[in-house]
Short mmCIF file of C-alpha atoms (C1' of nucleotides) in Angstrom, two decimals:
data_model
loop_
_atom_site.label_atom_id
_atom_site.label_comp_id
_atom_site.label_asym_id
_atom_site.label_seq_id
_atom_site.Cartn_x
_atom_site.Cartn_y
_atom_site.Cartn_z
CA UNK A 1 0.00 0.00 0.00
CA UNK A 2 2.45 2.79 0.87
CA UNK A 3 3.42 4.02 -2.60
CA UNK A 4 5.57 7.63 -2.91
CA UNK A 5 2.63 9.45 -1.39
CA UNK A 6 2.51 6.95 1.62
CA UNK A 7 5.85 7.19 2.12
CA UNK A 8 6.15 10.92 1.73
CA UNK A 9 3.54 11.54 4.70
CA UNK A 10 5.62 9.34 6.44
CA UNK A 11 8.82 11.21 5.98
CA UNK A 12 7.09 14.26 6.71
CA UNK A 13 5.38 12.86 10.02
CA UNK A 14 9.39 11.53 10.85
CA UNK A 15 10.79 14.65 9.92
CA UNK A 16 10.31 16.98 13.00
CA UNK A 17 11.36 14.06 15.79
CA UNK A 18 14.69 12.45 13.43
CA UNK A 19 16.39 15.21 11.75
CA UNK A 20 19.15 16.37 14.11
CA UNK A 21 18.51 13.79 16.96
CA UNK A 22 21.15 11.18 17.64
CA UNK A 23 19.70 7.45 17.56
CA UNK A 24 20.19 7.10 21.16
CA UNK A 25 19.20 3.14 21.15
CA UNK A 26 17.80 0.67 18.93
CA UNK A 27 16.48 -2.53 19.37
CA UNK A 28 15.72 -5.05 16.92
CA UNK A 29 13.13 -7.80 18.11
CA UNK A 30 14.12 -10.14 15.21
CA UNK A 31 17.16 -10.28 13.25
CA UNK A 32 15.39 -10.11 9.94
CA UNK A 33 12.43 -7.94 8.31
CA UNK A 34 12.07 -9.22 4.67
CA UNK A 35 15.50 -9.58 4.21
CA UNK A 36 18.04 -10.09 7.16
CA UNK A 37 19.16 -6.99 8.91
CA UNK A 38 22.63 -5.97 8.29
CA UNK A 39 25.44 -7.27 10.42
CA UNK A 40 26.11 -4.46 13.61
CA UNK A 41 22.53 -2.44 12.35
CA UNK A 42 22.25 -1.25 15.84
CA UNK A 43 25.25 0.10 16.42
CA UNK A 44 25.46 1.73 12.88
CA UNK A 45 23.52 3.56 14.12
CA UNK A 46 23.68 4.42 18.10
CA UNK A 47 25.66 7.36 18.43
CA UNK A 48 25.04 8.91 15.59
CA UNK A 49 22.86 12.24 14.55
CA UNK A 50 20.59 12.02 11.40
CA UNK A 51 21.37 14.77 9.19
CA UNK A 52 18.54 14.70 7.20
CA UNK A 53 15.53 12.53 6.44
CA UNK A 54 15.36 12.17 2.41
CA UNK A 55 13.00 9.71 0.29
CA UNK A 56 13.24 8.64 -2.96
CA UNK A 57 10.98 6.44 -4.85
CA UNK A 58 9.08 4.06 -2.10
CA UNK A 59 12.49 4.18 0.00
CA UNK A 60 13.51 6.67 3.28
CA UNK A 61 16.40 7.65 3.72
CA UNK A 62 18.33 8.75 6.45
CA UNK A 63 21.48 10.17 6.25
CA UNK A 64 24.19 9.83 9.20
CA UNK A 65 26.55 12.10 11.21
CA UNK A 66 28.66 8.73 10.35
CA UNK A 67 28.58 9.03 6.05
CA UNK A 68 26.29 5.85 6.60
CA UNK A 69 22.40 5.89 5.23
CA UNK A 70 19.67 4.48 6.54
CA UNK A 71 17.52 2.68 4.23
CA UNK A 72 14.25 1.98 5.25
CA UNK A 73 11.31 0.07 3.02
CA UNK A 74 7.49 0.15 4.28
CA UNK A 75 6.82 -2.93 2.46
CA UNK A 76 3.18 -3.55 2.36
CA UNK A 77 2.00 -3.16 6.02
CA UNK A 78 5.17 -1.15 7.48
CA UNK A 79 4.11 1.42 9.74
CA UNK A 80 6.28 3.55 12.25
CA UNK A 81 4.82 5.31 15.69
CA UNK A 82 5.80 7.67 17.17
CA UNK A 83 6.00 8.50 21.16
CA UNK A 84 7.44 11.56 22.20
CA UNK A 85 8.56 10.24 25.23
CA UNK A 86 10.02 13.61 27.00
CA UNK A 87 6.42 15.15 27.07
CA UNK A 88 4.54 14.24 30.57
CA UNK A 89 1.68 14.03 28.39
CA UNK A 90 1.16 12.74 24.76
CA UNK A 91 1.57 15.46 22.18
CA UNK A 92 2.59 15.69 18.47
CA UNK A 93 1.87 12.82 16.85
CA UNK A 94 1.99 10.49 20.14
CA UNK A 95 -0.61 8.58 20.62
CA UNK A 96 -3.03 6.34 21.68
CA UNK A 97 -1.54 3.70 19.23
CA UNK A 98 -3.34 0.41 18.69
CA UNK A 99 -1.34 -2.25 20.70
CA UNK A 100 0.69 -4.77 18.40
CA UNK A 101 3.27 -5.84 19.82
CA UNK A 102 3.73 -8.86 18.39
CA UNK A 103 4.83 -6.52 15.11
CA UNK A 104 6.53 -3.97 16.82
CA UNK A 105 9.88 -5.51 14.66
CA UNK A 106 12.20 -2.31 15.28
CA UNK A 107 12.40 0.35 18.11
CA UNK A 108 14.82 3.82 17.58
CA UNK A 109 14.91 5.84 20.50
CA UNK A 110 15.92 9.53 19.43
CA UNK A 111 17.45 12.29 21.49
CA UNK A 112 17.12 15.76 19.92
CA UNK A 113 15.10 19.02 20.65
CA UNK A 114 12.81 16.12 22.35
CA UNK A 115 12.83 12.55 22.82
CA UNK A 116 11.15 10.25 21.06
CA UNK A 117 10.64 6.43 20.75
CA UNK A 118 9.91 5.52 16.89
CA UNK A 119 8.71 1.94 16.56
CA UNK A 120 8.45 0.22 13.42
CA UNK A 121 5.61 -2.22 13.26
CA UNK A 122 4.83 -4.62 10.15
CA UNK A 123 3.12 -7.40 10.65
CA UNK A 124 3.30 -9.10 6.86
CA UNK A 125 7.18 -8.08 7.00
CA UNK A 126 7.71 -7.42 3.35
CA UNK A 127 9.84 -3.89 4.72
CA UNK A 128 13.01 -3.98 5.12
CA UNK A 129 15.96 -1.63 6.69
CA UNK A 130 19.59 -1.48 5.23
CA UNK A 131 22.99 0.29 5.43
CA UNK A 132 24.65 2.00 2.72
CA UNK A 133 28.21 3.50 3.69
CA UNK A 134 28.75 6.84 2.60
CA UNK A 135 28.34 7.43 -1.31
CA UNK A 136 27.80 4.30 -1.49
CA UNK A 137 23.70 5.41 -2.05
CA UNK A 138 23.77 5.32 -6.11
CA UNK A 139 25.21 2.34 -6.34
CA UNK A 140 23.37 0.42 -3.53
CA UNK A 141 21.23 -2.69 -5.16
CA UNK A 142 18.20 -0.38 -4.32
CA UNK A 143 18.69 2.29 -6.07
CA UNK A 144 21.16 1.74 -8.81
CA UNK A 145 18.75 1.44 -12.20
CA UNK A 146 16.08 3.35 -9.85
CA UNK A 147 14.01 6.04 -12.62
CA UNK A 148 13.64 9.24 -12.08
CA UNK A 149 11.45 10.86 -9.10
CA UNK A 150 8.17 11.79 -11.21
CA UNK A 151 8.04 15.34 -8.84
CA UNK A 152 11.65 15.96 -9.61
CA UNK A 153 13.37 17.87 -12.76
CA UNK A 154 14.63 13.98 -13.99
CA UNK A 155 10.89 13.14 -15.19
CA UNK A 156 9.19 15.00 -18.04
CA UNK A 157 6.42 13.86 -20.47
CA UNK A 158 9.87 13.74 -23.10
CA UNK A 159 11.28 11.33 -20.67
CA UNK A 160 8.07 9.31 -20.03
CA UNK A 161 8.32 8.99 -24.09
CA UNK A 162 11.27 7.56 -23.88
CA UNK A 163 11.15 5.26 -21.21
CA UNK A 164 7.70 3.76 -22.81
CA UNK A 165 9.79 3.47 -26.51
CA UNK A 166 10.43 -0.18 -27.56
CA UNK A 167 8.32 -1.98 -25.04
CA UNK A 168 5.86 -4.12 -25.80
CA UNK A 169 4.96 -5.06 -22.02
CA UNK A 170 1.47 -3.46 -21.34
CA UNK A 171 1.43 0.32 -19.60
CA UNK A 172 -0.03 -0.97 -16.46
CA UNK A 173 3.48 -3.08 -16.21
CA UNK A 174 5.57 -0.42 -17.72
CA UNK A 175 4.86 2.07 -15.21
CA UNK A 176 4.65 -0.46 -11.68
CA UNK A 177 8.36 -1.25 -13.10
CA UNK A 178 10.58 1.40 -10.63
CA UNK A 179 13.17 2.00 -14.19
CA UNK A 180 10.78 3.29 -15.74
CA UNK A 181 9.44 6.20 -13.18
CA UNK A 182 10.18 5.76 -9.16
CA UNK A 183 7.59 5.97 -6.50
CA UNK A 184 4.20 4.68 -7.97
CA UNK A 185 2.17 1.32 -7.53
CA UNK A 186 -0.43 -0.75 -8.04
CA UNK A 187 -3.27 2.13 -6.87
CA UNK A 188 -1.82 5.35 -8.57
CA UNK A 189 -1.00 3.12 -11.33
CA UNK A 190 -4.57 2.53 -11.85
CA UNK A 191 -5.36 6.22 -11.04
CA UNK A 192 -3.37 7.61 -13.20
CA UNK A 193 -4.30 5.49 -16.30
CA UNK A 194 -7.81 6.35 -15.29
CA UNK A 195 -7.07 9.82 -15.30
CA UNK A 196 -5.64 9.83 -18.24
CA UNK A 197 -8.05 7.95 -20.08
CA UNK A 198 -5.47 5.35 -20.79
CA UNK A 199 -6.25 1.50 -21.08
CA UNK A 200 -4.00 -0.70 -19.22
CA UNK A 201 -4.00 -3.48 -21.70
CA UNK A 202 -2.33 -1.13 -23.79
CA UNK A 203 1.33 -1.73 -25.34
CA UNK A 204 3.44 0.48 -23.66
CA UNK A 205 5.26 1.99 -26.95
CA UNK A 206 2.09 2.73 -28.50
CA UNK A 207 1.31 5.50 -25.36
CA UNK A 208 2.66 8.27 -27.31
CA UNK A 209 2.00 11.59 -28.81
CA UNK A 210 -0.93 13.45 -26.62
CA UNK A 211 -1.07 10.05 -24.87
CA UNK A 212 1.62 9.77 -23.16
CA UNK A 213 1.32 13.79 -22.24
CA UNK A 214 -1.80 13.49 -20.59
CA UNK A 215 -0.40 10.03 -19.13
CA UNK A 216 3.15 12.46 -17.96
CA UNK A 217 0.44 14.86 -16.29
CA UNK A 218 -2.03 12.79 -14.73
CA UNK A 219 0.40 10.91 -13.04
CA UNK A 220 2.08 13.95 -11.20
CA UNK A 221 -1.05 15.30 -10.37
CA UNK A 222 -2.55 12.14 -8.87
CA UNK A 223 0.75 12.31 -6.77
CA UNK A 224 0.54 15.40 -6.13
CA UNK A 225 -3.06 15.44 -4.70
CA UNK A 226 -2.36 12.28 -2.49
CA UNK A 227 0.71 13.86 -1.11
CA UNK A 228 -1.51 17.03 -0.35
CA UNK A 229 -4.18 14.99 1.07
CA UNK A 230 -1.20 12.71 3.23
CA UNK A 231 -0.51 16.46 4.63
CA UNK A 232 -4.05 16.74 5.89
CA UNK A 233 -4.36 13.89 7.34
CA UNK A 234 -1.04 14.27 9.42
CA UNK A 235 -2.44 17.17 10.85
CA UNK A 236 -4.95 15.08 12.15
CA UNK A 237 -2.64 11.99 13.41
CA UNK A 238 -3.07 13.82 16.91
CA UNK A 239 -6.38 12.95 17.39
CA UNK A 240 -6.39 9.43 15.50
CA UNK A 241 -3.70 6.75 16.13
CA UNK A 242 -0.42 7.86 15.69
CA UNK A 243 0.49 5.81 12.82
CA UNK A 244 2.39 6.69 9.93
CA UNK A 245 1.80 4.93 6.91
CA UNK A 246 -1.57 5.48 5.54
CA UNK A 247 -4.34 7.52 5.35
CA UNK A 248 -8.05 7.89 3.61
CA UNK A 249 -8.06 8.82 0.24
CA UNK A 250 -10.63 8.75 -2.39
CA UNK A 251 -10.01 6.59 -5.34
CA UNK A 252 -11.26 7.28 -8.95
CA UNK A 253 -10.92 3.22 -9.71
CA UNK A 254 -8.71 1.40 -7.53
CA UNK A 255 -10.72 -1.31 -5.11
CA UNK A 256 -14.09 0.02 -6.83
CA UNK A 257 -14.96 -3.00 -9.04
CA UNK A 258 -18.53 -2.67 -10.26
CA UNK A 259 -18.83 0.49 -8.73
CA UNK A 260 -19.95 3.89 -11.42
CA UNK A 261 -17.29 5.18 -13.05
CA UNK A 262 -17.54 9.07 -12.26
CA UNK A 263 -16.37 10.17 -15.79
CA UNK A 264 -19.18 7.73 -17.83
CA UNK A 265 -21.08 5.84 -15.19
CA UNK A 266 -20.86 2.30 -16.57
CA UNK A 267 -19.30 -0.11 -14.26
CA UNK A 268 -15.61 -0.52 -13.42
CA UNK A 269 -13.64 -3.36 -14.11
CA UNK A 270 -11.02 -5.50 -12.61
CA UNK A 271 -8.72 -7.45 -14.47
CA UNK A 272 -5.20 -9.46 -13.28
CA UNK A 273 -2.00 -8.40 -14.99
CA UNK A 274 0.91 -10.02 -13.93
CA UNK A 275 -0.77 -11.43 -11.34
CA UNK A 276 -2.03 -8.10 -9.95
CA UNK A 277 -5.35 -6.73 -9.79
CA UNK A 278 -6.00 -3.72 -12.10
CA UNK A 279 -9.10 -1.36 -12.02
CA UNK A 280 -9.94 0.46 -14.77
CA UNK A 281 -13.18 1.62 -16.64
CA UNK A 282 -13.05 -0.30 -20.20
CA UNK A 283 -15.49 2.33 -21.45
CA UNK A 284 -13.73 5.46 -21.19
CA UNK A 285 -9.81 4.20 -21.30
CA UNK A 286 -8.96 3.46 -24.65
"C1'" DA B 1 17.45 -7.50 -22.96
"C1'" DG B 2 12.97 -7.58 -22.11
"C1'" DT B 3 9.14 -9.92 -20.38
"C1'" DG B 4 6.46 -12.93 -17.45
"C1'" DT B 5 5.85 -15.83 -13.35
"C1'" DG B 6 6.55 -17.44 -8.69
"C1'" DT B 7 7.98 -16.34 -3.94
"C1'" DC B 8 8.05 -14.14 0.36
"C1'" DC B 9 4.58 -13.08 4.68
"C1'" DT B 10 0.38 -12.98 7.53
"C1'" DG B 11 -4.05 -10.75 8.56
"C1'" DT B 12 -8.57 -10.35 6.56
"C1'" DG B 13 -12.57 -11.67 4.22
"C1'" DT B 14 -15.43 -15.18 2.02
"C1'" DG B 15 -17.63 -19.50 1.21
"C1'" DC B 16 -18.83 -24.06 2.51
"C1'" DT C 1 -18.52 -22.30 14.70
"C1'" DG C 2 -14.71 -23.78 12.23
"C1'" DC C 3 -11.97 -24.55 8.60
"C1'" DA C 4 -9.86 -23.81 3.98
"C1'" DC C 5 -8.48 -20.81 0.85
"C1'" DA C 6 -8.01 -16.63 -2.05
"C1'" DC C 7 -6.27 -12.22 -1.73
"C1'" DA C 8 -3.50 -8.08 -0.80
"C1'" DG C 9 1.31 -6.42 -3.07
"C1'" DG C 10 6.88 -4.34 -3.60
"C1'" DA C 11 10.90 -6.23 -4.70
"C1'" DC C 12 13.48 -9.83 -6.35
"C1'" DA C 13 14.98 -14.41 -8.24
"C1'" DC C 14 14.53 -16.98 -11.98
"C1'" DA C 15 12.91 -18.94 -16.60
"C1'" DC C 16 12.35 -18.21 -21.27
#
DNA sequence: AGTGTGTCCTGTGTGC
DNA sequence: TGCACACAGGACACAC
């Protein structure tokens, strides 16, 4: 579930209580998320300040006081929680969260302006943490071959062109596949072929021309309005759980087989592409 | 090289 | 009520 827009509310909800604390312990409950956690992760990281709290793509990043980076991966069901533990009394984004233990995989404890326990639950475990040594971020197995960020200067509807030229794999592939653009999913995928008024089943190479504009500019606005609405609902977190990681959003498609399209009212569809579920509206995505 | 499929993991929902 | 099973899906390994 946590695509960029996820993971950008989550950065932004991290933000405040990371950036220029020192990791001041962390536990690990289990020596391996989806992967196993690098040899010494813990003390990689005690003792040292984060700089600053990037993302790119679906990934976090924290940069160290050591050169190191902190690579951290929602997965599917990742969440983090935050306690601001040097407040007699919950503020911020502390909280009343829902008791799971049994997930809670990775604890950082931050010193900084406050302190803060940030516990990373995820009970399917498909996230996973790393450590890149310093400039060692490019070439890391995550993000070497990465695409470009689709809200950065690297993507352009030029640059969506391209990327799409030559393949014959359908769109709805084309664009889950993290070389071709970073950041989106199964959801915005299907959003933003909705938007466009793109079919899935399409061959990627022939989305071109005023296609593959419209395709360029649906999918950063999509983004852009999930992001937006992400912001929202962090300013809520206070008064809800606590946990970062998702939030409601109105879909156009996604999760609404059978249900009216808004644009022509017949019904949407759901088809299985590479073993995924798409949702699309066969009358009005050509 | 590009494309497609299976795997990981476990909570949730559905049907018998 | 209880059980079996499909499903969710990001990244990756592997087959073709």
């Amino acid at each position: 579930m946590p695509e960029l827009p996820e993971v950008e509310t989550v950065r932004r909800g991290l933000q405040p209580v990371m950036e220029g604390a020192v990791f001041t312990r962390v536990e690990t409950r289990r020596p391996d998320l989806r992967f196993p956690l690098p040899e010494n992760f813990a003390g990689s990281l005690q003792g040292h300040k984060v700089e600053s709290l990037d993302r790119r793509g679906k990934y976090l990043i924290a940069h160290l006081s050591s050169g190191e980076n902190l690579i951290m991966h929602l997965g599917m069901s990742g969440r983090f929680t935050i306690e601001e533990t040097g407040k007699s009394r919950p503020g911020g984004f502390a909280l009343a969260q829902e008791c799971d233990p049994k997930h809670d995989h990775v604890v950082f404890e931050m010193a900084g302006r406050t302190t803060a326990r940030i516990t990373y639950n995820d009970p399917r475990r498909f996230g996973f943490m790393d450590i890149a040594p310093p400039d060692g971020l490019e070439t890391s197995r995550h993000f070497a071959g990465m695409g470009p960020e689709p809200l950065g200067n690297g993507f352009s509807a030029q640059a969506l062109k391209e990327a799409l030229t030559g393949k014959t794999a359908p769109i709805k592939a084309a664009l889950l596949d993290q070389r071709v653009v970073a950041g989106l999913g199964n959801i915005y995928v299907c959003e933003a072929l909705y938007r466009a008024g793109v079919s899935p089943r399409r061959k990627a190479a022939s989305v071109a021309g005023k296609r593959s504009d419209r395709l360029y500019g649906e999918i950063i606005a999509v983004l852009r309005e999930a992001i937006e609405a992400g912001g929202s609902s962090l300013r809520d977190f206070a008064s809800t759980d606590g946990a970062l990681g998702y939030f409601q959003h109105r879909f156009d498609v996604y999760d609404r087989e059978g249900e009216n399209c808004r644009r022509c009212d017949k019904p949407v569809s759901r088809i299985v592409q590479g073993g995924r579920s798409t949702f699309f509206c066969a009358a009005c995505q050509r």
